[in-house]
Coordinates of C-alpha atoms and ligand atoms in Angstrom, one line a residue:
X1 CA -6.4 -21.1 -10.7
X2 CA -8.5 -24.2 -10.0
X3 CA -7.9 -24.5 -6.6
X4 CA -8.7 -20.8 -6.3
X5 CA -11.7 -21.8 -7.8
X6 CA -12.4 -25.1 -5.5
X7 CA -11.7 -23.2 -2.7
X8 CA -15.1 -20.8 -3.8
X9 CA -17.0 -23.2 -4.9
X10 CA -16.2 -25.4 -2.0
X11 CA -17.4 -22.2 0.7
X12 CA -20.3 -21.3 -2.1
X13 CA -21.6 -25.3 -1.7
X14 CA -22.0 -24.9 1.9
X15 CA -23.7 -21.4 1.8
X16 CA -26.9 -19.3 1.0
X17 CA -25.2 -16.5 0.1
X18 CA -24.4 -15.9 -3.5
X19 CA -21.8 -12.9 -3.6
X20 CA -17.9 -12.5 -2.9
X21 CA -16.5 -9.7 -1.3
X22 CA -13.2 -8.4 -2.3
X23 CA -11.2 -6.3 -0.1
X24 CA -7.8 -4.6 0.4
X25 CA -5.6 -2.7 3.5
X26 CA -7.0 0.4 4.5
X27 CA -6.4 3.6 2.3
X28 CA -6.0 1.7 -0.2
X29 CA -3.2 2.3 -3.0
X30 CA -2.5 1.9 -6.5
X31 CA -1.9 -1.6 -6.0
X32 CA -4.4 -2.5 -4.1
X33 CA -7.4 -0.9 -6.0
X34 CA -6.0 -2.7 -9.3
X35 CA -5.7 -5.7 -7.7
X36 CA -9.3 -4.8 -6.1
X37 CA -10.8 -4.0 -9.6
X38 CA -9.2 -7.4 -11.3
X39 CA -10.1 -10.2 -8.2
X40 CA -14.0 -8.6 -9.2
X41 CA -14.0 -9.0 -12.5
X42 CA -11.9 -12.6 -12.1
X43 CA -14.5 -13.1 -9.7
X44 CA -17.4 -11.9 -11.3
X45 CA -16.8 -13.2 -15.4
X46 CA -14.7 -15.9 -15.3
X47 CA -15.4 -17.6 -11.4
X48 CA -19.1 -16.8 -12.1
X49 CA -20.1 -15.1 -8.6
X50 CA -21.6 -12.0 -7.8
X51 CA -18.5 -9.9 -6.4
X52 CA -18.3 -6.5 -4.7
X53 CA -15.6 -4.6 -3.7
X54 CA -15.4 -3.1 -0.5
X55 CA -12.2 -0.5 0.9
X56 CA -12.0 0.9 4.5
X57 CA -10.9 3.9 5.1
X58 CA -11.5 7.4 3.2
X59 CA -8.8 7.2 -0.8
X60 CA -6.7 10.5 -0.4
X61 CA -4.4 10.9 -2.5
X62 CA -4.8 12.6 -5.6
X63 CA -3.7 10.0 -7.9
X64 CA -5.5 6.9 -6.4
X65 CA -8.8 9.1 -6.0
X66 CA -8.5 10.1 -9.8
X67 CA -8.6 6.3 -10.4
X68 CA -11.3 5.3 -8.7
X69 CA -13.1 8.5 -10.3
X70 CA -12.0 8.4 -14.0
X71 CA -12.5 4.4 -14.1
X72 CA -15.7 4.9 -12.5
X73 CA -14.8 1.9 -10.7
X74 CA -17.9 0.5 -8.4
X75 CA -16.1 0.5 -4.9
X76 CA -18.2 0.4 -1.8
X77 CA -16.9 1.3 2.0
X78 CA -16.4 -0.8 4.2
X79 CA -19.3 0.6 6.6
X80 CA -21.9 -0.1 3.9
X81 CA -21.6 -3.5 3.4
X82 CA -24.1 -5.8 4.4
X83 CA -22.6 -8.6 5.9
X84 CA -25.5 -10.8 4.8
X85 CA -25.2 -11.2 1.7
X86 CA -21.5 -12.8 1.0
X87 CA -20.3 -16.7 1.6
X88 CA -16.7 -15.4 2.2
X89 CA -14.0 -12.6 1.2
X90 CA -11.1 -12.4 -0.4
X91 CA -7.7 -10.7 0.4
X92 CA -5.9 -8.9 -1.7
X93 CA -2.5 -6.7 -1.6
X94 CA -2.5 -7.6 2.2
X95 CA -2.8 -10.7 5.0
X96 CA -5.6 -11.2 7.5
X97 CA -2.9 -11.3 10.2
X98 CA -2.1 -7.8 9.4
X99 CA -2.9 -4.8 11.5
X100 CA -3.9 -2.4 8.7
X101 CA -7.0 -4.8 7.7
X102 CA -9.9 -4.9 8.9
X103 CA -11.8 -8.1 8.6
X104 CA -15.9 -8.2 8.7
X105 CA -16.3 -10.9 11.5
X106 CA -19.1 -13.0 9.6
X107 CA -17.6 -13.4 6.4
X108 CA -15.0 -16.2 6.4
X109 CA -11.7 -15.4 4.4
X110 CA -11.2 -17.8 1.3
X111 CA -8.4 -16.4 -0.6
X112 CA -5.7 -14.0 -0.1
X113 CA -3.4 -12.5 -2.6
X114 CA -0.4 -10.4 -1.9
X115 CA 3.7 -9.7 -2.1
X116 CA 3.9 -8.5 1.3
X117 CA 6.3 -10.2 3.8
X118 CA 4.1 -11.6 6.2
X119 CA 4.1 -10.8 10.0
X120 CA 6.2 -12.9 12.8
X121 CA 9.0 -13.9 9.7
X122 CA 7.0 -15.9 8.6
X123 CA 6.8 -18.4 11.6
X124 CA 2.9 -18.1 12.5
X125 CA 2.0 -16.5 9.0
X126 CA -0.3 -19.5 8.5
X127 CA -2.5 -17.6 11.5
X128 CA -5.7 -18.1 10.0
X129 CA -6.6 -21.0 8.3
X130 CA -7.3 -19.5 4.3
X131 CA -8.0 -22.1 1.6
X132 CA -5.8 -20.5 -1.3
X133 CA -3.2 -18.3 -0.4
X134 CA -1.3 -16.9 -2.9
X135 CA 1.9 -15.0 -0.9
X136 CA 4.6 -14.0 -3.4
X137 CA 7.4 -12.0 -1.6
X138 CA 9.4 -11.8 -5.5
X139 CA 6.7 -10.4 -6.7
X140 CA 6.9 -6.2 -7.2
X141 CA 2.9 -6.1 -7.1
X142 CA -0.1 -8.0 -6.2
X143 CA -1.8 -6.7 -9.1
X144 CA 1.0 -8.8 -11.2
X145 CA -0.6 -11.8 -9.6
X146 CA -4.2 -11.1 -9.9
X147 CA -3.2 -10.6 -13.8
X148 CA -1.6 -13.8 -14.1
X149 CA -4.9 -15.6 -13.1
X150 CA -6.9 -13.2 -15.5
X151 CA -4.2 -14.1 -18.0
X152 CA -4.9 -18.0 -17.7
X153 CA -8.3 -18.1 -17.5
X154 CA -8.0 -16.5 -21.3
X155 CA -10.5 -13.6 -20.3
X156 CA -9.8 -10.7 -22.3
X157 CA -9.7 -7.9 -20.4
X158 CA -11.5 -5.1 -21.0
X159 CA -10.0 -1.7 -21.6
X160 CA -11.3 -0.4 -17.6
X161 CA -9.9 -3.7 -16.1
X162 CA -6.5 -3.5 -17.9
X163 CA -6.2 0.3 -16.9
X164 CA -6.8 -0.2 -13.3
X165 CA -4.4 -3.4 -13.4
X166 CA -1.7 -1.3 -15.0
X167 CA -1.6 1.6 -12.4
X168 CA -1.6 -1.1 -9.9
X169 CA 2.1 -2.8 -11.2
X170 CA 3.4 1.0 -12.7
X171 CA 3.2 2.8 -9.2
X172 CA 4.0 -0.4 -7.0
X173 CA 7.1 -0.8 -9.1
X174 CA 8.1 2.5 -9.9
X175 CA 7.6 1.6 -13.7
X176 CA 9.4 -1.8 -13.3
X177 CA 12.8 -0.1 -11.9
X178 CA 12.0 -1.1 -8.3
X179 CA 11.1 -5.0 -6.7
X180 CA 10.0 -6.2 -10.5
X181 CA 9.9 -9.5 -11.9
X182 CA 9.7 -10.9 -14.9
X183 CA 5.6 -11.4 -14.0
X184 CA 5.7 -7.6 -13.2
X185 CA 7.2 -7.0 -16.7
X186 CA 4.6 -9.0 -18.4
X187 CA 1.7 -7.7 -16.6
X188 CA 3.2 -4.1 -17.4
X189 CA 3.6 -4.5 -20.6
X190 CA 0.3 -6.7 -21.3
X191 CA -2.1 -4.8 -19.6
X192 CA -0.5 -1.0 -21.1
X193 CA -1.6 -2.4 -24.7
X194 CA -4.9 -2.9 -23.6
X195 CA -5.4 0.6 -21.2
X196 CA -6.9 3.9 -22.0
X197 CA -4.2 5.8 -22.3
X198 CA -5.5 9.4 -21.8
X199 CA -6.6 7.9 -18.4
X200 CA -2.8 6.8 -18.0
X201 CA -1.9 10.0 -18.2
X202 CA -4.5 11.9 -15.9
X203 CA -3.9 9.4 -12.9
X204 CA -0.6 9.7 -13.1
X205 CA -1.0 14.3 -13.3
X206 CA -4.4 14.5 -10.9
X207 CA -5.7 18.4 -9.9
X208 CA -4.4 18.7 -6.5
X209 CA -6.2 20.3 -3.6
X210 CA -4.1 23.6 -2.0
X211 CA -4.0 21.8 1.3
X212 CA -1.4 19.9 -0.4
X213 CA 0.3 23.1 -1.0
X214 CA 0.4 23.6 2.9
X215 CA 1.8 20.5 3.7
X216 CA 3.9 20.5 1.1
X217 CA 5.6 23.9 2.0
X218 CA 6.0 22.2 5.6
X219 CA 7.5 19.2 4.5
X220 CA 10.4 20.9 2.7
X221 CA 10.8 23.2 5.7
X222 CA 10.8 20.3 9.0
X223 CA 13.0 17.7 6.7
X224 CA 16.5 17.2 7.7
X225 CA 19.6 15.7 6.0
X226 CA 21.5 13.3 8.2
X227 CA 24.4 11.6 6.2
X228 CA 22.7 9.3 3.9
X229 CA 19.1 9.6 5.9
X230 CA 16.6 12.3 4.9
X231 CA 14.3 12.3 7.8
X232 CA 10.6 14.4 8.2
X233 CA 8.9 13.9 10.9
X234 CA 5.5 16.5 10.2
X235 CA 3.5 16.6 12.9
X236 CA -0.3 16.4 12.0
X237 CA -0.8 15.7 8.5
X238 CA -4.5 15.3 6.9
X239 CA -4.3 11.8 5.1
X240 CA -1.5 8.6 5.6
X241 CA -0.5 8.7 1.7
X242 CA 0.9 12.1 2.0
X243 CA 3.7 10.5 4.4
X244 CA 4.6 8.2 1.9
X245 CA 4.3 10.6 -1.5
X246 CA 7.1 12.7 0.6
X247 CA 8.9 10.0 1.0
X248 CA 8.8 9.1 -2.8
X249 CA 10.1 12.3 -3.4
X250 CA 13.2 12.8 -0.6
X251 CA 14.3 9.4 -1.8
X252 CA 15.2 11.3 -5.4
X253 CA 17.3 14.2 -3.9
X254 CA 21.3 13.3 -4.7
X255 CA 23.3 12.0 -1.3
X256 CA 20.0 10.4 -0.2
X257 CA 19.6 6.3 0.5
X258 CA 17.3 6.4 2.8
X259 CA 14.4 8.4 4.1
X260 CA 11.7 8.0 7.0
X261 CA 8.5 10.2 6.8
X262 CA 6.3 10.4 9.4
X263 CA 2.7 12.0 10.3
X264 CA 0.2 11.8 12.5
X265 CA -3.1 11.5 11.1
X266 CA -5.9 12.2 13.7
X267 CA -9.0 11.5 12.0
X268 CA -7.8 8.1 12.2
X269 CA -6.1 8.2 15.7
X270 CA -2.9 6.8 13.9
X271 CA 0.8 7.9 13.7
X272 CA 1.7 6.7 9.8
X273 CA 4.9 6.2 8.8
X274 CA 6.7 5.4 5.2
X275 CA 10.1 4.3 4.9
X276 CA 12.3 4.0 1.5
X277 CA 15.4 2.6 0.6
X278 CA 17.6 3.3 -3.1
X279 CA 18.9 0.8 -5.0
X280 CA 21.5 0.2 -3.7
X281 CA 20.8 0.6 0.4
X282 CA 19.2 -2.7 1.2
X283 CA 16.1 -3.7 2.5
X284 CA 13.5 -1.2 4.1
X285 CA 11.7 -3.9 6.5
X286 CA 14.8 -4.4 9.1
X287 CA 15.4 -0.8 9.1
X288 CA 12.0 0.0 9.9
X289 CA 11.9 -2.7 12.7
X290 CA 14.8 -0.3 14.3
X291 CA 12.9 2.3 14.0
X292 CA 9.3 1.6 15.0
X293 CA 11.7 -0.5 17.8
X294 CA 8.3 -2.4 19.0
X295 CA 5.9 0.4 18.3
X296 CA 2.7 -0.1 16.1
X297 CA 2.8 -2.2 13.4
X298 CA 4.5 -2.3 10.1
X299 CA 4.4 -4.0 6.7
X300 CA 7.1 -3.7 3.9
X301 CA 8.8 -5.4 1.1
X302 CA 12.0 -4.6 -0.9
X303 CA 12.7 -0.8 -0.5
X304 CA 9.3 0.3 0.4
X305 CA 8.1 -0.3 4.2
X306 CA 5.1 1.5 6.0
X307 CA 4.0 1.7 9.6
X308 CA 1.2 2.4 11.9
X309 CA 1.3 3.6 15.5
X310 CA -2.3 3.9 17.0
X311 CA -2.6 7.3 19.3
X312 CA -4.6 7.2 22.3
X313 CA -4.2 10.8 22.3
X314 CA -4.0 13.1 19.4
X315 CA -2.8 16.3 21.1
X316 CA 0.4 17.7 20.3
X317 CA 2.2 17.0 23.0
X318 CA 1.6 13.0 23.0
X319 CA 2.8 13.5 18.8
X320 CA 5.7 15.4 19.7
X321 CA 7.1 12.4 22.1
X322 CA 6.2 9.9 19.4
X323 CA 8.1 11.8 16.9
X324 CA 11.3 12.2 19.4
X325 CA 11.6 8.5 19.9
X326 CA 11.1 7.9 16.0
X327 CA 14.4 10.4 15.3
X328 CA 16.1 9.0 18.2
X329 CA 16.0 5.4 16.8
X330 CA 16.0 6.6 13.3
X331 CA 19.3 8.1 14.4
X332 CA 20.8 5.6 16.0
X333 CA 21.0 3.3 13.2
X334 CA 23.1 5.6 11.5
X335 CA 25.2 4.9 14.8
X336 CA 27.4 6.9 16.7
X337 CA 30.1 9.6 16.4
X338 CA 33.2 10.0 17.5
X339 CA 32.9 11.9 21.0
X340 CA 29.8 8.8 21.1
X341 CA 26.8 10.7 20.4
X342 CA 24.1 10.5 18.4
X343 CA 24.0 12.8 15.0
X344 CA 21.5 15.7 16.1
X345 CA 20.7 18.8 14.6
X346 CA 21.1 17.7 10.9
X347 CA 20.8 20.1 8.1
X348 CA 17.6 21.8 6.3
X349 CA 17.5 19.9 2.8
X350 CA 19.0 21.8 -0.1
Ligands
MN1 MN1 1.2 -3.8 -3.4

């Protein structure tokens, strides 16, 4: 905590500028907006800085627009922000060397705050020099991490705060079953006394637009069962968190370990795609290195792992051949039979 705090007042000394921006990956998650919501209010009532929060990229899905709405949280985007008017940034739920963050070119990044493994194992991870980083790969989420300063500065946190930082550790860690420590379990536990609990409930059972219904109807029809790997690759989808919410929910059908969803989503020229792992089936980062096999870019930690491939071209055609290479090396990890073929066909789910 205090050298979080030289590291600010060291970049504040040198500047005009009185404000910190806080930011997060794009579409952000859970996670990332609780972590966003606690660095501001770190920032803002115990630090002593203006801060704003700023998020790239349009919030989807149902429940992490439900708690941006119900906790009337003060987000900006990205394309709003004045660059003027901040003496640096800070990261959270994500690295500046990763390719899913978008970093304003004039702000200088003081801080970053995440779980995720970081790019190149770890070898050139120091890429940019940041002041305080605060990397914790045991950690099941950042906003864990961003409590634990909250937590020793002696703030209390107010009921909005706690709420936000609660969703944040409850979704990242599947309620503490998946990557938790025992900081995860405090944080859980710690910020749930404090949290509105009607507004628990209500992020976590959001209205749903019918489009979902759509894709949803897809989904269940294009998935197929290939030994231990449920694998949907769904063509055009309208937003990158329905790739992993499918995924979430393959992973809990009986006989499945592993499952790889992908879809491409064209408003953002991007291929997304989410890969999960059970208990007991290892890690999701190698697997999706196999996958992606040197395509786009990816980002994981214990059984959770998502990827980006940018599209030049957003016809169906050019998404067709991405998905074919994605099954071919999704299936080859699951190796070869006996006549020395690939699996192929599969079988519908259910
Ligand atoms: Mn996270």
């Amino acid at each position: 905590m205090a050298h979080f705090r030289a590291a600010l007042d060291a970049a504040r000394a040198g500047a005009s500028d009185t404000s910190v921006l806080v930011l997060t990956h794009r579409g952000p998650d859970p996670d990332a907006i609780g972590a966003c919501e606690g660095m501001r209010f770190l920032c803002s009532e115990v630090l002593g800085f203006e801060a704003r929060v700023a998020t790239v990229g349009r919030i989807h899905r149902a429940e992490n627009l439900v708690m941006v709405r119900a906790l009337d949280l003060d987000f900006a985007t990205y394309d709003e922000i004045d660059a003027g008017g901040f003496f640096g940034s800070v990261l959270v739920d994500t690295q500046p060397e990763f390719g899913h963050t978008l970093l304003p070119r004039d702000i200088p990044v003081l801080a970053v705050f995440d779980h995720h493994v970081p790019p190149g194992d770890g070898a050139q991870a120091q890429g940019l020099e940041v002041a305080h980083r605060d990397v914790r790969l045991g950690t099941g989420a950042t906003s864990s991490i961003v409590y634990e300063y909250l937590r020793d500065s002696g703030v209390e946190l107010p009921e909005r705060v706690a709420t936000a930082l609660f969703c944040g550790v409850r979704y990242d860690t599947a309620d503490l079953s998946r990557n938790a420590s025992a900081l995860d379990e405090e944080a859980y536990h710690a910020t749930f006394r404090l949290a509105d609990r009607a507004l628990v409930t209500a992020i976590d059972h959001p209205p749903l637009p019918p489009i979902y219904y759509t894709e949803l109807s897809r989904a269940l029809t294009v998935a197929r069962q290939h030994d231990a790997l449920a694998l949907a690759l769904l063509g055009e989808i309208s937003h990158p968190e329905f790739a992993a919410e499918m995924a979430d929910f393959f992973l809990r059908m009986k006989g499945c370990s592993w499952v790889v969803v992908g879809g491409a989503v064209a408003a953002e020229k991007e291929y997304v795609l989410s890969l999960r792992t059970d208990r007991h089936f290892g890690n999701a980062y190698p697997l999706m290195d196999r996958v992606l096999d040197g395509e786009g870019s990816f980002g994981g930690h214990g059984h959770i792992a998502g990827a980006r491939i940018p599209m030049e071209d957003t016809g169906e055609s050019f998404i067709s051949s991405i998905e074919r290479r994605l099954r071919h090396n999704a299936l080859a990890v699951l190796g070869k039979n006996e006549a020395g073929e690939l699996p192929s066909e599969g079988r519908p789910l259910g």
